[in-house]
PDB file of C-alpha atoms in Angstrom:
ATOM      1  CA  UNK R 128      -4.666  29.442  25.395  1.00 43.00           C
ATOM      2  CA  UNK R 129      -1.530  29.624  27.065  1.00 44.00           C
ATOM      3  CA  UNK R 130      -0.236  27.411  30.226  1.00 45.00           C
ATOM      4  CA  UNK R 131      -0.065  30.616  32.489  1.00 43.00           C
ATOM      5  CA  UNK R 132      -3.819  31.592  30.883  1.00 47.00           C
ATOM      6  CA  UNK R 133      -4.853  27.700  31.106  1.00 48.00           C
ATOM      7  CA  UNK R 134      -3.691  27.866  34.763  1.00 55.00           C
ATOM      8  CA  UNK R 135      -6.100  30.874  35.901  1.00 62.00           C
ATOM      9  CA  UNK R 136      -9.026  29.913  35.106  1.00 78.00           C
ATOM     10  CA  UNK R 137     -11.634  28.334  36.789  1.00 83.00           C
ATOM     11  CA  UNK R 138     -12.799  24.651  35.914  1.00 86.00           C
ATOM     12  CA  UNK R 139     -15.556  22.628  37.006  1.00 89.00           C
ATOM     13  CA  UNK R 140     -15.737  19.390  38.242  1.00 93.00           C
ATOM     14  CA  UNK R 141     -19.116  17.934  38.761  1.00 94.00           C
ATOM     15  CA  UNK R 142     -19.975  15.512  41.451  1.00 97.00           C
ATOM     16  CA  UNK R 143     -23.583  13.044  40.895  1.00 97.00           C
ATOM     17  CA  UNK R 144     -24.667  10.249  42.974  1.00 96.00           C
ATOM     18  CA  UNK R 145     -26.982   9.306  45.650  1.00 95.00           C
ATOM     19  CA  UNK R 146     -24.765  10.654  48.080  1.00 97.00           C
ATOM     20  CA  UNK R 147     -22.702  13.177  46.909  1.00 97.00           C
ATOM     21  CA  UNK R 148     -24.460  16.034  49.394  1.00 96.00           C
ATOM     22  CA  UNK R 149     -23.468  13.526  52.362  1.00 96.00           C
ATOM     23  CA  UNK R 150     -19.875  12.923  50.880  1.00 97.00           C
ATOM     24  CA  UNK R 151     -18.963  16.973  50.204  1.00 97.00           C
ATOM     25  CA  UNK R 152     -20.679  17.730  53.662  1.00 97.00           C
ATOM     26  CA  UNK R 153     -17.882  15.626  55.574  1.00 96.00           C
ATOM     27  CA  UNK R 154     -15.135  16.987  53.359  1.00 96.00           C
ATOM     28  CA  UNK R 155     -15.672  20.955  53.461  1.00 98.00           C
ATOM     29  CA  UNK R 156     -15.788  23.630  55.376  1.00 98.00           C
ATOM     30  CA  UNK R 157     -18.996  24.519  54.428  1.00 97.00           C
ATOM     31  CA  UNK R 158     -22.514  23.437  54.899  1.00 97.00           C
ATOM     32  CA  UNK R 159     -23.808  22.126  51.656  1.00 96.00           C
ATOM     33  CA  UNK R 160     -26.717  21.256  52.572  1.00 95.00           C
ATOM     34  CA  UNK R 161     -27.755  25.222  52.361  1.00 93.00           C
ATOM     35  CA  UNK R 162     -27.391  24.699  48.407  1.00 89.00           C
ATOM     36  CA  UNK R 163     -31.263  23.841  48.437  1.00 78.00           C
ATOM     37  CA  UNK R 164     -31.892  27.181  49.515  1.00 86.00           C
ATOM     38  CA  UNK R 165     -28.762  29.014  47.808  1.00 83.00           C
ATOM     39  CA  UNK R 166     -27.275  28.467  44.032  1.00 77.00           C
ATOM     40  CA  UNK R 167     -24.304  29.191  45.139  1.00 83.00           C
ATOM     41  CA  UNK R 168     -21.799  28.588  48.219  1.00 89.00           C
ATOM     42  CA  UNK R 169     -18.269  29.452  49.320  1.00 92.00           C
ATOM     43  CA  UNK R 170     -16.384  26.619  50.975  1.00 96.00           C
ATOM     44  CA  UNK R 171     -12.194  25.406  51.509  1.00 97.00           C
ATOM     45  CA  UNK R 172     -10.893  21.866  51.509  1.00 98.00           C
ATOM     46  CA  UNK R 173      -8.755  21.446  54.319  1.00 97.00           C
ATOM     47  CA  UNK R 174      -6.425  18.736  55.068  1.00 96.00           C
ATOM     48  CA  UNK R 175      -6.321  16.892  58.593  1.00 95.00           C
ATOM     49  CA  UNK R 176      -3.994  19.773  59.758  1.00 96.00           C
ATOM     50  CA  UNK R 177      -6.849  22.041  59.065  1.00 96.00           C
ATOM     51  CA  UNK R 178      -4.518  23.814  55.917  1.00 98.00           C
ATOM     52  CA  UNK R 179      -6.684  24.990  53.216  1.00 98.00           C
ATOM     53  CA  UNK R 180      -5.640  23.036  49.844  1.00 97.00           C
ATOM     54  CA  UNK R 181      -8.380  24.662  47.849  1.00 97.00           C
ATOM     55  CA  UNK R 182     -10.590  27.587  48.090  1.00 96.00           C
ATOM     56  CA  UNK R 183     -14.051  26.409  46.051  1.00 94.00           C
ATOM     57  CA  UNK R 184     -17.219  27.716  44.400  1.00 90.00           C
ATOM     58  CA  UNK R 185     -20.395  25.266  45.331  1.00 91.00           C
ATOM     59  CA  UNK R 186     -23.215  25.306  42.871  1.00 87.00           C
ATOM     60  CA  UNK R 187     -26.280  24.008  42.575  1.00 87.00           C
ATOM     61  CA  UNK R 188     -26.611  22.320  39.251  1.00 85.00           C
ATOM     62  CA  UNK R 189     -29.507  24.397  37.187  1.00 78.00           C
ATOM     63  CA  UNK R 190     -30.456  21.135  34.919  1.00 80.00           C
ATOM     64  CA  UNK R 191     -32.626  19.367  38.482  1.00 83.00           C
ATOM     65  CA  UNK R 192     -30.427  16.509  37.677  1.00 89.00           C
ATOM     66  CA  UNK R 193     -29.648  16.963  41.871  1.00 92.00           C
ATOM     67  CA  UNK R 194     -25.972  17.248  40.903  1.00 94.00           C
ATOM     68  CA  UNK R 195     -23.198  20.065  42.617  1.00 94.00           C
ATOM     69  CA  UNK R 196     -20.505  22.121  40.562  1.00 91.00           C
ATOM     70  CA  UNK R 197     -17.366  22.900  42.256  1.00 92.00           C
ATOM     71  CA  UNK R 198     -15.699  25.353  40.662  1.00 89.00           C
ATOM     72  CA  UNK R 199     -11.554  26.071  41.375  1.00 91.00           C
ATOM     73  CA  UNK R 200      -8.865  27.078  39.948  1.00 90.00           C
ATOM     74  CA  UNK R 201      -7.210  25.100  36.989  1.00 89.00           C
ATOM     75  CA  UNK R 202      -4.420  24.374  38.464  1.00 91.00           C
ATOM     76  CA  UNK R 203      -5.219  22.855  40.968  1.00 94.00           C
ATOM     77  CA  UNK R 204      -8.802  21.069  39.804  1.00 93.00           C
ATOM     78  CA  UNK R 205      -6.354  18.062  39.392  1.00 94.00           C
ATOM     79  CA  UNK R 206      -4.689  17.362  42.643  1.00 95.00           C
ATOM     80  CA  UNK R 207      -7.693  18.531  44.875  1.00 96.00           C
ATOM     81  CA  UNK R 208     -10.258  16.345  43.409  1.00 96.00           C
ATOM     82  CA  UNK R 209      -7.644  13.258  43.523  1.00 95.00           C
ATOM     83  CA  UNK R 210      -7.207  14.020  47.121  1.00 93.00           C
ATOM     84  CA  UNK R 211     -10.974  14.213  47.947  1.00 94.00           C
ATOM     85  CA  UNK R 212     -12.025  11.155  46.097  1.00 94.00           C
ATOM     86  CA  UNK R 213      -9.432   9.097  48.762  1.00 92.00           C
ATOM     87  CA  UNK R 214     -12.175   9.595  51.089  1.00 91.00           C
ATOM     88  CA  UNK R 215     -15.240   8.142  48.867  1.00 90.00           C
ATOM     89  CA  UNK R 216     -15.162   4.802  50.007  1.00 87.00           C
ATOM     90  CA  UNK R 217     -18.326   3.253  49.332  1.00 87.00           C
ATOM     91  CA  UNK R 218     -20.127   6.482  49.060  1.00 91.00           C
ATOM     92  CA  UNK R 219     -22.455   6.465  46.117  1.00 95.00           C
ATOM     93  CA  UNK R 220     -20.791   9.533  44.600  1.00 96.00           C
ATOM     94  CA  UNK R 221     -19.116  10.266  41.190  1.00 96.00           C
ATOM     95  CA  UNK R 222     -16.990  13.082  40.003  1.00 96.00           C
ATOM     96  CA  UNK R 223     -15.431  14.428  37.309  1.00 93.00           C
ATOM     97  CA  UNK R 224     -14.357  17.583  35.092  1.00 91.00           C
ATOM     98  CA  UNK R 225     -17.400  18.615  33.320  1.00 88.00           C
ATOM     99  CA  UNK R 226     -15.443  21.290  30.724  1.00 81.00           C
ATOM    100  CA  UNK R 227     -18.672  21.879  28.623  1.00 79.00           C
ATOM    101  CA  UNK R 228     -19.342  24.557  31.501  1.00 73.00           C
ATOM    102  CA  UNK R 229     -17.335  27.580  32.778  1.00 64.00           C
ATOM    103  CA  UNK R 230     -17.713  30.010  35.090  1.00 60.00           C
ATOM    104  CA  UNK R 231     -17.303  33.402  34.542  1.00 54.00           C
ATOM    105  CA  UNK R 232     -18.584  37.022  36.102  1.00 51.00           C
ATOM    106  CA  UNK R 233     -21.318  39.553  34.877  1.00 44.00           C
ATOM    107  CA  UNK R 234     -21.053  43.028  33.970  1.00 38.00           C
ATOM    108  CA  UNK R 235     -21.279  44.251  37.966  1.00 36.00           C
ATOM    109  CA  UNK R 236     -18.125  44.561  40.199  1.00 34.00           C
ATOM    110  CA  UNK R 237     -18.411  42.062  43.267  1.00 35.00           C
ATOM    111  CA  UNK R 238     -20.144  44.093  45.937  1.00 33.00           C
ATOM    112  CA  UNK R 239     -22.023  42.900  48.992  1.00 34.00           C
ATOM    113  CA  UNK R 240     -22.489  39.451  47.868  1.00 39.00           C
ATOM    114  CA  UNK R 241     -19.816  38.147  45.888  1.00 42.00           C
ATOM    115  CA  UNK R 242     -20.962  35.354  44.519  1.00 46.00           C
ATOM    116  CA  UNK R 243     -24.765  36.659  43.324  1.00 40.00           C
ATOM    117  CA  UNK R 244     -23.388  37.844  39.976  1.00 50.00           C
ATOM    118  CA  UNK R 245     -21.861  34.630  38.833  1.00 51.00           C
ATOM    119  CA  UNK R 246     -23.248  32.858  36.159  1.00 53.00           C
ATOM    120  CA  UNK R 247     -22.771  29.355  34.813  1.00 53.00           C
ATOM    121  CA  UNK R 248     -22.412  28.994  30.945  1.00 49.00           C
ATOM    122  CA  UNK R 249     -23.107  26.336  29.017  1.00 45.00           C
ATOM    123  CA  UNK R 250     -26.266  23.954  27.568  1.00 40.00           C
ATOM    124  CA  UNK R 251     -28.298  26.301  29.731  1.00 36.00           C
ATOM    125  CA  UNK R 252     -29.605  29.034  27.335  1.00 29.00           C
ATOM    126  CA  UNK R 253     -30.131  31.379  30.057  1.00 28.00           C
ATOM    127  CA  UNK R 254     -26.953  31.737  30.873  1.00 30.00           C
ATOM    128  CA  UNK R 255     -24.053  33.837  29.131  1.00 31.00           C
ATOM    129  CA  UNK R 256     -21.138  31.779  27.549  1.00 34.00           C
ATOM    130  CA  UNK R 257     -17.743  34.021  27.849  1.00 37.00           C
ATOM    131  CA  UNK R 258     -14.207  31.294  28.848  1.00 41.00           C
ATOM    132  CA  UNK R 259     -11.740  33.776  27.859  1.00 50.00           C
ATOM    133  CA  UNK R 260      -8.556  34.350  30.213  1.00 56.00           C
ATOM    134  CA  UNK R 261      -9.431  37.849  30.508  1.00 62.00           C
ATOM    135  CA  UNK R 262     -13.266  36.944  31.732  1.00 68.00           C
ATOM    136  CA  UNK R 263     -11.109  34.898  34.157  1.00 73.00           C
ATOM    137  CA  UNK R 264      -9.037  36.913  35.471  1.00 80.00           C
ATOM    138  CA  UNK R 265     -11.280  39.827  36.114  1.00 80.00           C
ATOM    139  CA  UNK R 266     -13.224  37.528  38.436  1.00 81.00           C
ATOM    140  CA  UNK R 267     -10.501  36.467  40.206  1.00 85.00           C
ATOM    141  CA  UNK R 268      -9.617  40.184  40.839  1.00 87.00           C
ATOM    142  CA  UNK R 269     -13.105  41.101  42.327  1.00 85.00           C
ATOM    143  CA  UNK R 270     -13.592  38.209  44.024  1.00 86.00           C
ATOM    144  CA  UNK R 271     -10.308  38.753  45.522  1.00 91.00           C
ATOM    145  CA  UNK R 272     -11.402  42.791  46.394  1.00 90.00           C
ATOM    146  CA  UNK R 273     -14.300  41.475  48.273  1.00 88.00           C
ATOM    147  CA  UNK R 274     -12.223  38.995  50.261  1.00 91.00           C
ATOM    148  CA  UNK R 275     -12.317  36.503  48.877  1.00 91.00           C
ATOM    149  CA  UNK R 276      -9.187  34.426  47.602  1.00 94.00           C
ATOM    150  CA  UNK R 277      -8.833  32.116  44.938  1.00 93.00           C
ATOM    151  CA  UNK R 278      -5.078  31.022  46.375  1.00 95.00           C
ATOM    152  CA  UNK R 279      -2.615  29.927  44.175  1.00 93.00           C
ATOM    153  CA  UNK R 280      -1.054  26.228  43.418  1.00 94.00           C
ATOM    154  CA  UNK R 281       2.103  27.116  45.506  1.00 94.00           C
ATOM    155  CA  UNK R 282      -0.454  28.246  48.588  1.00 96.00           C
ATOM    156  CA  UNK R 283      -1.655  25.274  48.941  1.00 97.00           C
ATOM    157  CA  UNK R 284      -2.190  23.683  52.341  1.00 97.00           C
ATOM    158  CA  UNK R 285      -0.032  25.821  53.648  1.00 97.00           C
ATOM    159  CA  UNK R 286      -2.930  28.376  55.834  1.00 97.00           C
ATOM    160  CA  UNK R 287      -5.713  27.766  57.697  1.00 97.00           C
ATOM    161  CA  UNK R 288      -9.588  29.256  56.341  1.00 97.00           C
ATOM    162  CA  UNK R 289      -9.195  31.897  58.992  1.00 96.00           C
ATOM    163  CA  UNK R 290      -5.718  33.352  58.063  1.00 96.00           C
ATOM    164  CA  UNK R 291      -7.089  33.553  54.528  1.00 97.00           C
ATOM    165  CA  UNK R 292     -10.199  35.348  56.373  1.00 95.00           C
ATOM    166  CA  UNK R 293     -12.722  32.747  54.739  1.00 95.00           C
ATOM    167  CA  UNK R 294     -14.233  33.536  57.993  1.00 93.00           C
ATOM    168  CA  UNK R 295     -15.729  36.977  56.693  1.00 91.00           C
ATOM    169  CA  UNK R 296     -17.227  35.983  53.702  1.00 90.00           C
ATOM    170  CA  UNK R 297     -19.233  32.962  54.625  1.00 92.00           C
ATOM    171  CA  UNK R 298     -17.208  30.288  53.957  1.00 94.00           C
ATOM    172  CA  UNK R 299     -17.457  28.310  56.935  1.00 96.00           C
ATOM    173  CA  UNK R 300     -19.987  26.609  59.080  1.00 96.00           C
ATOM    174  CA  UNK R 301     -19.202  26.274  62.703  1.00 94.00           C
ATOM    175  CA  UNK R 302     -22.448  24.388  63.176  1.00 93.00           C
ATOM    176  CA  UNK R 303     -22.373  21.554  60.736  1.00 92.00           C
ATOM    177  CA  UNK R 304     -20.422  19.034  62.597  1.00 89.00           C
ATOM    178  CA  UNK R 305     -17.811  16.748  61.397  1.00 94.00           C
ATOM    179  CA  UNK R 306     -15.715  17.371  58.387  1.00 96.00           C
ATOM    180  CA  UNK R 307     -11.703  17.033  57.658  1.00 95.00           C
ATOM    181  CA  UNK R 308      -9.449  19.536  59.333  1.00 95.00           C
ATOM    182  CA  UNK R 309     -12.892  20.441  61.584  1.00 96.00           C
ATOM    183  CA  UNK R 310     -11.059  20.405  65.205  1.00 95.00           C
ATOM    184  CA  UNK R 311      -8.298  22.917  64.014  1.00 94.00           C
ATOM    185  CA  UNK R 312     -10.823  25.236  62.379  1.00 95.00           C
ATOM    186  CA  UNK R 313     -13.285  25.048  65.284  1.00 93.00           C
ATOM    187  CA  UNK R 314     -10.263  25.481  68.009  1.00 92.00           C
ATOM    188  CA  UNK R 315      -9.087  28.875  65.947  1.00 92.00           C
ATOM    189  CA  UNK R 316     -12.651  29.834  66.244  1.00 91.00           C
ATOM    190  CA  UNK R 317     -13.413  29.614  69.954  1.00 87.00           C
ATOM    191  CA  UNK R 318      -9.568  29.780  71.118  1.00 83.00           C
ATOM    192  CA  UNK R 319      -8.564  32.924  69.436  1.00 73.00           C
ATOM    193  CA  UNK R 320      -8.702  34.279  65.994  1.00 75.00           C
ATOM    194  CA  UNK R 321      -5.395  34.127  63.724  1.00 85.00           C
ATOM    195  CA  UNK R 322      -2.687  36.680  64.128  1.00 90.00           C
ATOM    196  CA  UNK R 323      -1.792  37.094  60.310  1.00 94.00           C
ATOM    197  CA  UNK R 324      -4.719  37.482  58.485  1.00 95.00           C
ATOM    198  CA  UNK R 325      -5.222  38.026  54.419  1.00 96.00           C
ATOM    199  CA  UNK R 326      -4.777  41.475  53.219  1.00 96.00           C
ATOM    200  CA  UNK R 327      -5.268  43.203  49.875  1.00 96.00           C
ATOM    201  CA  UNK R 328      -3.794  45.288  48.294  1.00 97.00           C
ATOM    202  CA  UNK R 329      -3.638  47.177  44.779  1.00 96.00           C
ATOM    203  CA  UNK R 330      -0.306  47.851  43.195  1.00 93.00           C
ATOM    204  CA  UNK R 331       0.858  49.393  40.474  1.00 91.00           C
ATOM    205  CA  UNK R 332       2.005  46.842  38.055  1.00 88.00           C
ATOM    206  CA  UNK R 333      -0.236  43.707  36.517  1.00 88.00           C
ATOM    207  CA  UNK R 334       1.635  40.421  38.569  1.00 83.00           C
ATOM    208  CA  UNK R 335       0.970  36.515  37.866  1.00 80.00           C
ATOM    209  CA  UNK R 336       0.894  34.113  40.561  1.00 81.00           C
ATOM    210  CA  UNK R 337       2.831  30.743  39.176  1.00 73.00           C
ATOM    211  CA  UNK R 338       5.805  31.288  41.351  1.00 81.00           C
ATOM    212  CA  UNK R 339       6.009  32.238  44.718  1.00 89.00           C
ATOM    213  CA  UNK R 340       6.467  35.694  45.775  1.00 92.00           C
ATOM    214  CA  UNK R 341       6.984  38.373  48.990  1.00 94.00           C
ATOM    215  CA  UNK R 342       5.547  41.657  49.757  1.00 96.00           C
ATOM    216  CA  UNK R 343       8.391  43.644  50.558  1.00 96.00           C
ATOM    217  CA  UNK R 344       9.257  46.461  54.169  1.00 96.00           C
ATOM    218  CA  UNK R 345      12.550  48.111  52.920  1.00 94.00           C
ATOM    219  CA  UNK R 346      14.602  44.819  52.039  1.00 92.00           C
ATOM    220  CA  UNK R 347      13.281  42.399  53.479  1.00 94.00           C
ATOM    221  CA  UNK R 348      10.599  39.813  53.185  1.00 94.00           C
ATOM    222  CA  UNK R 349       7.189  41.342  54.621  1.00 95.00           C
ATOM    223  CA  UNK R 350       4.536  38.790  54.031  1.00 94.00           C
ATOM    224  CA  UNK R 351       3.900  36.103  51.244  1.00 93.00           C
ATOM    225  CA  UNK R 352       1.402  36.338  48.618  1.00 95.00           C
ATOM    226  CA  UNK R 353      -0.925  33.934  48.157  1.00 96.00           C
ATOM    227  CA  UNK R 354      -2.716  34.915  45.097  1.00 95.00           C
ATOM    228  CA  UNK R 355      -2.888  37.555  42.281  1.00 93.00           C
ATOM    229  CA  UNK R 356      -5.027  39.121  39.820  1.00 90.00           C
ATOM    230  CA  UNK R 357      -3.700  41.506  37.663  1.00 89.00           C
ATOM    231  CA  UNK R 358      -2.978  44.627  39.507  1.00 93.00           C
ATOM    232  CA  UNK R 359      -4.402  43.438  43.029  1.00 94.00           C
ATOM    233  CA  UNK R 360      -2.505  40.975  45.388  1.00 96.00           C
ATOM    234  CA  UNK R 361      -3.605  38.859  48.974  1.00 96.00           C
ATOM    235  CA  UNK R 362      -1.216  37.856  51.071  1.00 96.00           C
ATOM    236  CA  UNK R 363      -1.035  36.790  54.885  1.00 96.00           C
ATOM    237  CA  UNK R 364      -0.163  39.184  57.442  1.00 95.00           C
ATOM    238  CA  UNK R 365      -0.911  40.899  60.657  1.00 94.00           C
ATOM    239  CA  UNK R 366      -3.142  44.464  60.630  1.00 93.00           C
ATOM    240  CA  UNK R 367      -0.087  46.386  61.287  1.00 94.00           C
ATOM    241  CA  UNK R 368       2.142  45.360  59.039  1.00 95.00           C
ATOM    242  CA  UNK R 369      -0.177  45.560  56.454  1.00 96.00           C
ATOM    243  CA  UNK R 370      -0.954  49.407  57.042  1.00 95.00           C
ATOM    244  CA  UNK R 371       3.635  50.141  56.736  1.00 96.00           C
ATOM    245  CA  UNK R 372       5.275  51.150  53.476  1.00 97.00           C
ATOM    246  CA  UNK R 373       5.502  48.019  51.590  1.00 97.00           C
ATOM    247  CA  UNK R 374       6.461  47.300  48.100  1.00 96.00           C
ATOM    248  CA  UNK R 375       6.195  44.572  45.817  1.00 92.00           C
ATOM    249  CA  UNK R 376       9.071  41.823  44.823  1.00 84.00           C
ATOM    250  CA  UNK R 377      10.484  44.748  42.383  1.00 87.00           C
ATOM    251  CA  UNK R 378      10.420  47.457  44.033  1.00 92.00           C
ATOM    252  CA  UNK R 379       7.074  48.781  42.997  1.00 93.00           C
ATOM    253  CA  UNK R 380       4.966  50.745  45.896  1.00 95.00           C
ATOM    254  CA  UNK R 381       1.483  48.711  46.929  1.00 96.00           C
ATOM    255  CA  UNK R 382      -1.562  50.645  48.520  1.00 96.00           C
ATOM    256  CA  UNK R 383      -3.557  48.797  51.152  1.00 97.00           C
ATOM    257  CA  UNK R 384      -7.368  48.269  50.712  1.00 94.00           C
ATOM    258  CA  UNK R 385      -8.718  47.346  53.962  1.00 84.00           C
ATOM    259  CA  UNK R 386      -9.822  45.145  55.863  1.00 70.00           C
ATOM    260  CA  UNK R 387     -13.478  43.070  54.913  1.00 60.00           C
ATOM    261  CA  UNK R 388     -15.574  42.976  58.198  1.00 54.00           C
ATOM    262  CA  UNK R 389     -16.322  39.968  59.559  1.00 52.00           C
ATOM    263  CA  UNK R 390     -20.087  38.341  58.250  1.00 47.00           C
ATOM    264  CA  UNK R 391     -22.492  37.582  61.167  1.00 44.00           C
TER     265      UNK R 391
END
């Protein structure tokens, strides 16, 4: 496998422990606790500025062992779980990659919910084994169709969960309480909603998202991209811009896809 391949894929670090419920809920945006009734959550990690540095998978582990998956992006598994783990403290909680499982999509595109057709692979014989790039890849893309974006290693606390929209697809509990970055996401919530919002859009050529990169109105900058997969691209900006001629860094004409509507 290749560093660009290595780099988008997903990889999952598994956190055990008395407390490691208690220790995720006061970290993400999400409300874990609702893993006892779901296998499977969206959430962001958000710094004390309330920027996203990760956009994560939450599942609940199949084995009963009582232990939660978080699945992200490769390259940044790394730095986010070093930066979590500052806040354990004396929290009975463990983590750590657990690479004898992957995640990877089924044979349906991601409609409605987006996260019903994943499927964990591994010592569970249930479950469907596939870690290719490719497998990889084409989750990222309908993930990313359906709103949701898997942002890339140079996006990185650098946008809050509701200019990345993480408000539409369930990603964040505004009735949880206390977690890092909580007063800037609640404020954007009952203030007023972000300007520049994530947009999607297909294009014409297959793009990686290692290096940063603009959305282009004539010749000049138009919006910056956040994440990639293949032939579709997110990136932050307002309604209106998103709906003018645009093309991408060379030249190539992208088509706007819409706009996700908010969940309740």
């Amino acid at each position: 496998m290749t560093e660009i391949q290595k780099r988008d894929t997903f990889r999952i670090l598994r956190f055990s422990g008395d407390e490691n419920a208690s220790f995720l809920q006061g970290q993400l945006t999400q409300d874990v606790r609702r893993l006892g009734d779901e296998p499977a959550l969206l959430a962001a990690s958000c710094d004390a500025r309330g920027k996203v540095i990760a956009v994560l998978t939450l599942i609940a582990c199949p084995d009963g062992s009582g232990d939660i998956l978080v699945a992200v992006r490769d390259a940044l598994s790394d730095s986010w779980l070093e930066q979590v783990m500052r806040f354990r403290l004396r929290a009975k909680v463990d983590a750590k990659h657990d690479d004898s499982l992957t995640i990877t999509t089924a044979s349906q595109a991601a409609t409605g919910g987006a996260l019903a057709h994943w499927q964990l692979s591994g010592s569970n014989e249930a479950l469907v084994r596939t870690t290719t790039h490719t497998a990889a890849t084409a989750l990222r893309e309908q993930r990313l169709r359906a709103g949701i974006v898997d942002i890339a290693a140079h996006a990185s606390v650098s946008y809050t969960p509701h200019m990345l929209s993480l408000n539409r697809v369930d990603a964040i509990s505004f009735r949880k309480g206390c977690y890092t970055g909580q007063e800037v996401v609640a404020r954007t919530e009952h203030l007023g909603r972000a300007k520049r919002t994530l947009q999607v859009f297909e294009s014409t050529t297959v793009h990686t998202d290692d290096e940063p990169a603009s959305l282009m109105q004539g010749d000049k900058p138009a919006s910056a991209i956040v994440a990639t997969a293949d032939q579709t691209i997110g990136a932050i900006m307002s309604l209106d811009a998103a709906q003018q001629t645009l093309t991408d860094a060379d030249g190539q004409p992208v088509r706007w896809l819409g706009v996700r509507e908010e969940t309740d």
